[in-house]
PDB file of C-alpha atoms in Angstrom:
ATOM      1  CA  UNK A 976      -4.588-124.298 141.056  1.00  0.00           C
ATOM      2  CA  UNK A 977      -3.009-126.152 138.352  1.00  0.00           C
ATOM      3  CA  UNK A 978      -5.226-126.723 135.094  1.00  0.00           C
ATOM      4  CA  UNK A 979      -5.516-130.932 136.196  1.00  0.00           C
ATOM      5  CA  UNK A 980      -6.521-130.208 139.507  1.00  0.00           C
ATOM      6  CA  UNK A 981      -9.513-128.234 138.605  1.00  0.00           C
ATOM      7  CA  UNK A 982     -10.220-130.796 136.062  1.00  0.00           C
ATOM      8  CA  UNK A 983      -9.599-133.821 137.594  1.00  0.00           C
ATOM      9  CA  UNK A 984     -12.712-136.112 137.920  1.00  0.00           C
ATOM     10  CA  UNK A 985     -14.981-134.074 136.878  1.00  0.00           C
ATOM     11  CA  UNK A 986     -17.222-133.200 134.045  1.00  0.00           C
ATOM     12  CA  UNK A 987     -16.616-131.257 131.552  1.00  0.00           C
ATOM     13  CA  UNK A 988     -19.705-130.203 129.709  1.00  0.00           C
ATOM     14  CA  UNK A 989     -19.750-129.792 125.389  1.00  0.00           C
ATOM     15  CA  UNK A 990     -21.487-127.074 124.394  1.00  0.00           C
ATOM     16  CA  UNK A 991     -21.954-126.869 120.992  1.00  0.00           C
ATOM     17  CA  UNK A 992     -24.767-125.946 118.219  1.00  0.00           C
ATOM     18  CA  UNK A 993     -23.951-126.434 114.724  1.00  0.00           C
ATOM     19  CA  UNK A 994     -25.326-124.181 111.870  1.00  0.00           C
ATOM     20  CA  UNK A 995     -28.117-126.750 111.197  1.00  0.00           C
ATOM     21  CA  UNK A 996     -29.018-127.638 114.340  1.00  0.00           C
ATOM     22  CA  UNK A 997     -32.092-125.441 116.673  1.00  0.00           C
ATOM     23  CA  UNK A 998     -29.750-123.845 119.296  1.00  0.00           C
ATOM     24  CA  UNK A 999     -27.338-122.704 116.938  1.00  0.00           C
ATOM     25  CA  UNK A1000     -26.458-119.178 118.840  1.00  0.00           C
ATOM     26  CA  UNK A1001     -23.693-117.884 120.810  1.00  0.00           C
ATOM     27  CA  UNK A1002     -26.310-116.122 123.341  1.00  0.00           C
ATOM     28  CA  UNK A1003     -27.539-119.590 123.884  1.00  0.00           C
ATOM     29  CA  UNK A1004     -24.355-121.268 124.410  1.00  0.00           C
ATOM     30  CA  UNK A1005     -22.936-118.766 126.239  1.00  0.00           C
ATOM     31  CA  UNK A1006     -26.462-119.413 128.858  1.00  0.00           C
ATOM     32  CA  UNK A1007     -25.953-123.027 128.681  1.00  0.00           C
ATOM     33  CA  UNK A1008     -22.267-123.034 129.540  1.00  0.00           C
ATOM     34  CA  UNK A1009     -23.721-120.943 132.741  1.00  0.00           C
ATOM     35  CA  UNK A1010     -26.197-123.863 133.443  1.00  0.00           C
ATOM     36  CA  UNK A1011     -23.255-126.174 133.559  1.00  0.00           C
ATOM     37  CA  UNK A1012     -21.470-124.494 135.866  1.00  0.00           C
ATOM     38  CA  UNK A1013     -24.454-124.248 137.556  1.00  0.00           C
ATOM     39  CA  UNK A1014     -25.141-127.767 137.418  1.00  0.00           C
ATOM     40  CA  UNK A1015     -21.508-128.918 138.425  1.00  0.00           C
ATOM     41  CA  UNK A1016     -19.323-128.661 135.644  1.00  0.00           C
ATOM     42  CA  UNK A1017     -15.298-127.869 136.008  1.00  0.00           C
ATOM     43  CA  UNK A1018     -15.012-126.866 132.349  1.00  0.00           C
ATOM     44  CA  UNK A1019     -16.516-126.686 128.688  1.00  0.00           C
ATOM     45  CA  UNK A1020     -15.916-127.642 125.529  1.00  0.00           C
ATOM     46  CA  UNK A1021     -16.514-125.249 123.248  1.00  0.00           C
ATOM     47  CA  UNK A1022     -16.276-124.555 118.967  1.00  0.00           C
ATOM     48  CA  UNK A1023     -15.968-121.543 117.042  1.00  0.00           C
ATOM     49  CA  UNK A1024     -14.600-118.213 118.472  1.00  0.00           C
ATOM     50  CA  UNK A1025     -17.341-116.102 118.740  1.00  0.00           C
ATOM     51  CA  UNK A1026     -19.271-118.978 121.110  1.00  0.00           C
ATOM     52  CA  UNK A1027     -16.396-119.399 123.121  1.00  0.00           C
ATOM     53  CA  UNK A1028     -16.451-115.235 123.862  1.00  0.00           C
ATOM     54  CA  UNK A1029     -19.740-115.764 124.824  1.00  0.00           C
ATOM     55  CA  UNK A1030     -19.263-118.684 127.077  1.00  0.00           C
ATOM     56  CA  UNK A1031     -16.770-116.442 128.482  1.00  0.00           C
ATOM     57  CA  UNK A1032     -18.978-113.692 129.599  1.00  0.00           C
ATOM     58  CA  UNK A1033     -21.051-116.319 131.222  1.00  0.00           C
ATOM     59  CA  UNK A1034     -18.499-118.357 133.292  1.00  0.00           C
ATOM     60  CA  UNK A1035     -15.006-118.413 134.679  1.00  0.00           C
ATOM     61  CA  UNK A1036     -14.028-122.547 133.672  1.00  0.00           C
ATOM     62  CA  UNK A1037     -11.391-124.166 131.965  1.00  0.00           C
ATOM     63  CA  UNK A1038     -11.968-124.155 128.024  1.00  0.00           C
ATOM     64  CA  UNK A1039     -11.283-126.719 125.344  1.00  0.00           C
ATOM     65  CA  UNK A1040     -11.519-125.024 122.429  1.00  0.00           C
ATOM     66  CA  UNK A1041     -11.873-126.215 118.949  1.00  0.00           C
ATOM     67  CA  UNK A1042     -12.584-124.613 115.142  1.00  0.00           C
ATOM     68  CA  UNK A1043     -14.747-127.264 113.036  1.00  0.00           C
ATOM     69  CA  UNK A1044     -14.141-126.339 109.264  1.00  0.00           C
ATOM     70  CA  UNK A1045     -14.377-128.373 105.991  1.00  0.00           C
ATOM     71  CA  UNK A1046     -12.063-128.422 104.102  1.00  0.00           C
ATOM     72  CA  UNK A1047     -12.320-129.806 100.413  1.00  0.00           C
ATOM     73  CA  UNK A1048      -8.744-132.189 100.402  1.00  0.00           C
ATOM     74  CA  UNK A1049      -9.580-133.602 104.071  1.00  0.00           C
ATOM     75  CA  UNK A1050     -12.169-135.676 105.824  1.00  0.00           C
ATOM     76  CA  UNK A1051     -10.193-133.806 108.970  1.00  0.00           C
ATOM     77  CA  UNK A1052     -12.431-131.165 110.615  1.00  0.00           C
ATOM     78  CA  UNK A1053     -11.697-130.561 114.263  1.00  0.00           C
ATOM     79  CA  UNK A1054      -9.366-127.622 114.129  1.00  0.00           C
ATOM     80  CA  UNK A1055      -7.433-128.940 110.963  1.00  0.00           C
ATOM     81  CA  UNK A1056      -5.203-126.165 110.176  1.00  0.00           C
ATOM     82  CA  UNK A1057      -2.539-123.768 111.765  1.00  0.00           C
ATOM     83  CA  UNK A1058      -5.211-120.838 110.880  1.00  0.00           C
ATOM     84  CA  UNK A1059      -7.660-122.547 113.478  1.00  0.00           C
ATOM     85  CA  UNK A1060      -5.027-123.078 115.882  1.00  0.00           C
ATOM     86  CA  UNK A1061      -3.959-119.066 115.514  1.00  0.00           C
ATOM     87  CA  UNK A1062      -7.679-117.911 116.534  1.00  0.00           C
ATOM     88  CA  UNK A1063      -7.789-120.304 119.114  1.00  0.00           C
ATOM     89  CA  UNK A1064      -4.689-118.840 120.622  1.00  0.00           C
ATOM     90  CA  UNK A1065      -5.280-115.600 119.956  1.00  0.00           C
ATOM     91  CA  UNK A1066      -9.015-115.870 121.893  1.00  0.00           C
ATOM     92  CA  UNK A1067      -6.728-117.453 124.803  1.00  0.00           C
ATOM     93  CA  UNK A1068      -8.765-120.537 125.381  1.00  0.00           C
ATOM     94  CA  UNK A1069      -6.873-122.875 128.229  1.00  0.00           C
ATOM     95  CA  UNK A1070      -6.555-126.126 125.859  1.00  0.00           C
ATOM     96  CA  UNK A1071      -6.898-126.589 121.925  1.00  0.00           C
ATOM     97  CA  UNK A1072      -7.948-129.936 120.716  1.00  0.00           C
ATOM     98  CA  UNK A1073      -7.333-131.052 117.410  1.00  0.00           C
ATOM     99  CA  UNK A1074      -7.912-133.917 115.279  1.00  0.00           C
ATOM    100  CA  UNK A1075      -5.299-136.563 116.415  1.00  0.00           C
ATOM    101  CA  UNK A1076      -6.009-139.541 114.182  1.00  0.00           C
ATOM    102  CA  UNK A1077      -4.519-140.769 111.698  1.00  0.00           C
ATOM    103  CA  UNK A1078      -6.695-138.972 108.806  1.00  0.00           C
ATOM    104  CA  UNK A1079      -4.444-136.630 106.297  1.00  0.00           C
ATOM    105  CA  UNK A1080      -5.339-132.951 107.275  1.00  0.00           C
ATOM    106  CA  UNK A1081      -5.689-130.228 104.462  1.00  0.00           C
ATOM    107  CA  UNK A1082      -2.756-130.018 101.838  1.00  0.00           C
ATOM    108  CA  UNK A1083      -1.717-133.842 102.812  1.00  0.00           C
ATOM    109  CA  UNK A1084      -0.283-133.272 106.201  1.00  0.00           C
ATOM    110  CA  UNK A1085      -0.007-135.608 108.816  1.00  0.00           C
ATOM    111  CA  UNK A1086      -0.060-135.505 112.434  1.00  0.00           C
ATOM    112  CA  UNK A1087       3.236-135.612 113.563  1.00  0.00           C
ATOM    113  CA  UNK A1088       4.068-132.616 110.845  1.00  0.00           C
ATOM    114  CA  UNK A1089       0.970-130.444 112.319  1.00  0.00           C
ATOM    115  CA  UNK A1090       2.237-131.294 115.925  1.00  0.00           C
ATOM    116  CA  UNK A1091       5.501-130.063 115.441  1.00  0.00           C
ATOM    117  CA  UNK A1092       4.243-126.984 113.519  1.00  0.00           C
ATOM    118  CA  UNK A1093       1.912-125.719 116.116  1.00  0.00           C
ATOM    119  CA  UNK A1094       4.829-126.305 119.046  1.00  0.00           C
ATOM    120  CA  UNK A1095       7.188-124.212 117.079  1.00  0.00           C
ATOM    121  CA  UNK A1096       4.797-121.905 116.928  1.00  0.00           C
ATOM    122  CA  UNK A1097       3.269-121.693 120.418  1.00  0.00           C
ATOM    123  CA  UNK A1098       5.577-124.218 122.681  1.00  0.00           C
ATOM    124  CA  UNK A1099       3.537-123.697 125.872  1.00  0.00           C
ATOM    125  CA  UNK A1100      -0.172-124.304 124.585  1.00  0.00           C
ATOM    126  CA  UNK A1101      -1.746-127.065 125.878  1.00  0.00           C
ATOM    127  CA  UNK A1102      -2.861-129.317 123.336  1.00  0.00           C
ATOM    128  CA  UNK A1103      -5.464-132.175 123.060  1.00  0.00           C
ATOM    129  CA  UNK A1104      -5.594-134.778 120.498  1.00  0.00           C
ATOM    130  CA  UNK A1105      -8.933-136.119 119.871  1.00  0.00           C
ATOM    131  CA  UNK A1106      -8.370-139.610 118.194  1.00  0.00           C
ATOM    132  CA  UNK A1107     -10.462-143.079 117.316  1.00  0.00           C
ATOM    133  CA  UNK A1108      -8.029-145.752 117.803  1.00  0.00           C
ATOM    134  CA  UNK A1109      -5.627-146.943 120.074  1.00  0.00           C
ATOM    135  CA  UNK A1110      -2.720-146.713 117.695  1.00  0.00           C
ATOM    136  CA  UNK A1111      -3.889-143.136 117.239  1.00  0.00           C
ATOM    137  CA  UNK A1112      -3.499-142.446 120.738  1.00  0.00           C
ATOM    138  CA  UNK A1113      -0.179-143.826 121.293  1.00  0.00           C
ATOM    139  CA  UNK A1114       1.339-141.622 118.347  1.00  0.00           C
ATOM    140  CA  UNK A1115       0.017-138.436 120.286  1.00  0.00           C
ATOM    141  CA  UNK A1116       0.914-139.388 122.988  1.00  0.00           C
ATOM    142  CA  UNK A1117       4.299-139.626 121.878  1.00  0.00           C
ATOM    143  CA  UNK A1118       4.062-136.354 119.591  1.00  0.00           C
ATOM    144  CA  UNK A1119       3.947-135.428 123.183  1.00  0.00           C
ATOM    145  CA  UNK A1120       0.575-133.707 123.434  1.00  0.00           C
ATOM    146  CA  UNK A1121      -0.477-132.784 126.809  1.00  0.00           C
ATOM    147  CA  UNK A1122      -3.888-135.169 126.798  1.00  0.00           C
ATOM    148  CA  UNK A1123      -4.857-137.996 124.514  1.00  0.00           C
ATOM    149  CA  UNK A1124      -9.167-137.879 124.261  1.00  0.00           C
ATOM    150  CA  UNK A1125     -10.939-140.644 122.713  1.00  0.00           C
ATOM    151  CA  UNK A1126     -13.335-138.195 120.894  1.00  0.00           C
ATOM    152  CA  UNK A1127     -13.377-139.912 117.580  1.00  0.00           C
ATOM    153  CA  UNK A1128     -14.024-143.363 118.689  1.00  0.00           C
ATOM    154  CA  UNK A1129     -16.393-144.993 116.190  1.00  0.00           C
ATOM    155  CA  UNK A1130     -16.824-141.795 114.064  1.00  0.00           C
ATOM    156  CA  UNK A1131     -13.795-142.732 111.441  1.00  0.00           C
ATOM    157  CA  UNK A1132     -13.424-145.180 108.867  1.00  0.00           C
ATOM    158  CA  UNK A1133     -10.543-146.897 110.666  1.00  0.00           C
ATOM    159  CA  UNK A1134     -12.875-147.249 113.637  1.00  0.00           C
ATOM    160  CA  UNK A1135     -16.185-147.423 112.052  1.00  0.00           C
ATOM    161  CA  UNK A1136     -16.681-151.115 114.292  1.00  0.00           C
ATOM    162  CA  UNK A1137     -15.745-149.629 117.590  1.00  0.00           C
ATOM    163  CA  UNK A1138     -17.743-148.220 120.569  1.00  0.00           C
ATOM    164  CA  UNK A1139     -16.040-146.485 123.432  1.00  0.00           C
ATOM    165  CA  UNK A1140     -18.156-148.572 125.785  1.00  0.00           C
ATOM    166  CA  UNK A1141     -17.805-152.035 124.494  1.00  0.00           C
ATOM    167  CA  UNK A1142     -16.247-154.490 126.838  1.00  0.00           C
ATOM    168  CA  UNK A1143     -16.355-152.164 129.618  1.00  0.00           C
ATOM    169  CA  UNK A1144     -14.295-149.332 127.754  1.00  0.00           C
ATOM    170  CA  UNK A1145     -11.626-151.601 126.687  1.00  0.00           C
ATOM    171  CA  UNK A1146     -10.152-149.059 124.451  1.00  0.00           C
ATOM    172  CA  UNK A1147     -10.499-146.264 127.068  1.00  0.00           C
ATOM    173  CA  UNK A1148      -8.780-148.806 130.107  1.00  0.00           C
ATOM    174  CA  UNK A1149      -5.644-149.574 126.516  1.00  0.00           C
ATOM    175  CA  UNK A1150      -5.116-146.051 126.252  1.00  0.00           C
ATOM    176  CA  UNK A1151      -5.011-145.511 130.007  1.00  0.00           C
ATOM    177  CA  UNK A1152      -2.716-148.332 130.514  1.00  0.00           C
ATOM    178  CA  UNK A1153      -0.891-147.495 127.851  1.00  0.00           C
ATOM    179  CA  UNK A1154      -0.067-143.405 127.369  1.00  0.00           C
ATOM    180  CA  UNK A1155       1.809-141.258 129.610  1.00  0.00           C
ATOM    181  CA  UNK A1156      -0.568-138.277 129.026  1.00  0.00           C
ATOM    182  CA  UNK A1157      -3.564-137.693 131.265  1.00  0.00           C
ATOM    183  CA  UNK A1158      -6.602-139.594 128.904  1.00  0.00           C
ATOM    184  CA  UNK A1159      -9.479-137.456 128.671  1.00  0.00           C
ATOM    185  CA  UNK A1160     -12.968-139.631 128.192  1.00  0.00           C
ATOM    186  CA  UNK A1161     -15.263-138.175 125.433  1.00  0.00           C
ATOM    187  CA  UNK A1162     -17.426-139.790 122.572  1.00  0.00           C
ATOM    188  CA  UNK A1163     -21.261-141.601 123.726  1.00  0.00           C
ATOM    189  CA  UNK A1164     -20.570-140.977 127.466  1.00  0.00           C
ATOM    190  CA  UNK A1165     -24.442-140.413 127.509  1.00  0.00           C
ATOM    191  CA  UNK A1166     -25.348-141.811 130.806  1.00  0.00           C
ATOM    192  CA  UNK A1167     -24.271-140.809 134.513  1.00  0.00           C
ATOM    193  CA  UNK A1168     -23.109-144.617 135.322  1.00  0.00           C
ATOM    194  CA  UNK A1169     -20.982-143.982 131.946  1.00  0.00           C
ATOM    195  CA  UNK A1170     -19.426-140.964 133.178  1.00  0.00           C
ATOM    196  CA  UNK A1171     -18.883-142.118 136.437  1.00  0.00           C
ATOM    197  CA  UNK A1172     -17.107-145.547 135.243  1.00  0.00           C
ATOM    198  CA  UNK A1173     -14.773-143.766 132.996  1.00  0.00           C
ATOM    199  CA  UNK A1174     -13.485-141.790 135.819  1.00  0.00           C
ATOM    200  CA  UNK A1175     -13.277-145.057 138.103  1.00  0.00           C
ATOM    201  CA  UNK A1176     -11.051-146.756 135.262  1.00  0.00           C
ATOM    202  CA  UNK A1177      -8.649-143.625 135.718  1.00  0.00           C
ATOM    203  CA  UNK A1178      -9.472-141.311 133.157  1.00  0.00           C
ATOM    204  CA  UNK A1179      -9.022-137.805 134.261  1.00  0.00           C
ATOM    205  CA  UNK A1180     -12.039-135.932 133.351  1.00  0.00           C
ATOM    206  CA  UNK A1181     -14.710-136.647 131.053  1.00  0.00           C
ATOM    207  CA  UNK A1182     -16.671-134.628 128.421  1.00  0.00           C
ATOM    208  CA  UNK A1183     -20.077-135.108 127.815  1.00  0.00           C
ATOM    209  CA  UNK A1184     -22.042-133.425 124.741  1.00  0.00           C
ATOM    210  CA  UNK A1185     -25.166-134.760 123.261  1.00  0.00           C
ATOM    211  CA  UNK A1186     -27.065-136.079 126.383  1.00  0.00           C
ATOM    212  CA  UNK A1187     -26.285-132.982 127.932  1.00  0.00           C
ATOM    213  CA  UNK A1188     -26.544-130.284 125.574  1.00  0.00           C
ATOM    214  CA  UNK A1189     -28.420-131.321 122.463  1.00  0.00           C
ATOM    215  CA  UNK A1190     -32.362-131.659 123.215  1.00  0.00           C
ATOM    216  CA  UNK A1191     -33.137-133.474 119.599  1.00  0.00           C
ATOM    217  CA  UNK A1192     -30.789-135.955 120.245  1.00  0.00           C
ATOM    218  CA  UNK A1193     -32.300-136.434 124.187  1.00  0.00           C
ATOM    219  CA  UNK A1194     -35.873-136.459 122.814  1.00  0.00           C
ATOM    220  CA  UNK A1195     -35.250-138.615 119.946  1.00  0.00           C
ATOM    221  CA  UNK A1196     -34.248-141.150 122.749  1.00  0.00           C
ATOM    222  CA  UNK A1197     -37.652-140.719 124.250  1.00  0.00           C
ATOM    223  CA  UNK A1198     -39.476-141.303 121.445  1.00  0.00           C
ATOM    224  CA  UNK A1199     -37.622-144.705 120.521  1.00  0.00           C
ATOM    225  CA  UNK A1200     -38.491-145.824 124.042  1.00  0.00           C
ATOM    226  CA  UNK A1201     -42.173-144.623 123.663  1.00  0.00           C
ATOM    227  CA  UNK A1202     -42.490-146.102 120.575  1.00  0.00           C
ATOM    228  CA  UNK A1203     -41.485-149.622 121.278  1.00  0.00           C
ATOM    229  CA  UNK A1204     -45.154-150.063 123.198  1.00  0.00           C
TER     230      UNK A1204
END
């Protein structure tokens, strides 16, 4: 079964912990990759290589990978540099996702440069550009990557006044209407009707973090409900 086909409307689950946060542990992402799958997932979203062996020990699904590093020249830090790219090949993970937006990576490089660099390198990889606008997402598509997400919606200073849900997901329905890529929905999908309306507008899977995987961020929700009495 092709890659799509096992993705296609479903949910992929992000399962990520970063060094500050509680559940920062490959043993524990590695378990709750195997809840997802349990749960209903079709793939996972996962960062840094030693997580995404775990995760692999634990289930058999489709992997986004990506390498968050700082960098001191760059505000760019999902998988920002050919060295993240190598590992991520190397560990054999089904799709890389990289920063797509406009944002200079390290040493001043654009997108289109970095896109061309990584295909000469590895022509076959499937590649994912996680961007914040809709201009953004029409370049990669372009570039040619093989899906356009809308990861970075909101988090960028060139969409700093955007949410992927306003106006019913207008951006998400633009960059549907708009690319030839398969979109992939990501970024606040915290809600089932959210998940499932992304899908309905034609996106072809979805990724959902935070509500899912991060237990602060669910019971920090709680609480502001609570505390409204």
């Amino acid at each position: 079964m092709e890659i799509n086909e096992k993705l296609s409307k479903g949910l992929i689950v992000s399962c990520q912990a970063l060094d500050d946060e509680p559940l920062h542990s490959s043993f524990i992402m590695g378990r709750m990759a195997l809840a997802a799958k349990m749960g209903g997932a079709v793939g996972i979203r996962a960062n840094t290589v030693d997580d995404i062996r775990e995760i692999k020990k634990n289930v058999d699904l489709p992997i986004i990978g990506i390498i968050k590093k700082d960098y001191e020249d760059s505000s760019v830090y999902i998988t920002p540099t050919m060295d993240e790219v190598d590992e991520l090949v190397k560990e054999g993970v089904e799709i890389i996702a990289t920063d797509g937006t406009n944002s200079k990576r390290p040493k001043n490089k654009g997108l289109e440069d970095f896109y061309k660099e990584i295909r000469s390198k590895y022509p076959d990889i499937k590649l994912m550009a996680d961007c914040s606008t809709l201009d953004e997402a029409l370049l990669a598509d372009k570039l040619g990557f093989d899906y356009i997400g809308t990861t970075l919606v909101g988090y960028t200073k060139q969409s700093q006044n955007d949410k992927i849900d306003a106006d019913d997901f207008k951006i998400l329905r633009e960059i549907i209407d708009k690319c030839n890529h398969p979109v992939i929905a990501e970024g606040n999908i915290d809600t089932p009707a959210k998940a499932k309306r992304v899908l309905e507008l034609g996106a072809l899977t979805v990724v959902v973090g935070g509500a899912i995987t991060r237990p602060q961020n669910i019971t920090k929700k709680f609480v502001a409900c609570i505390e409204t009495l």
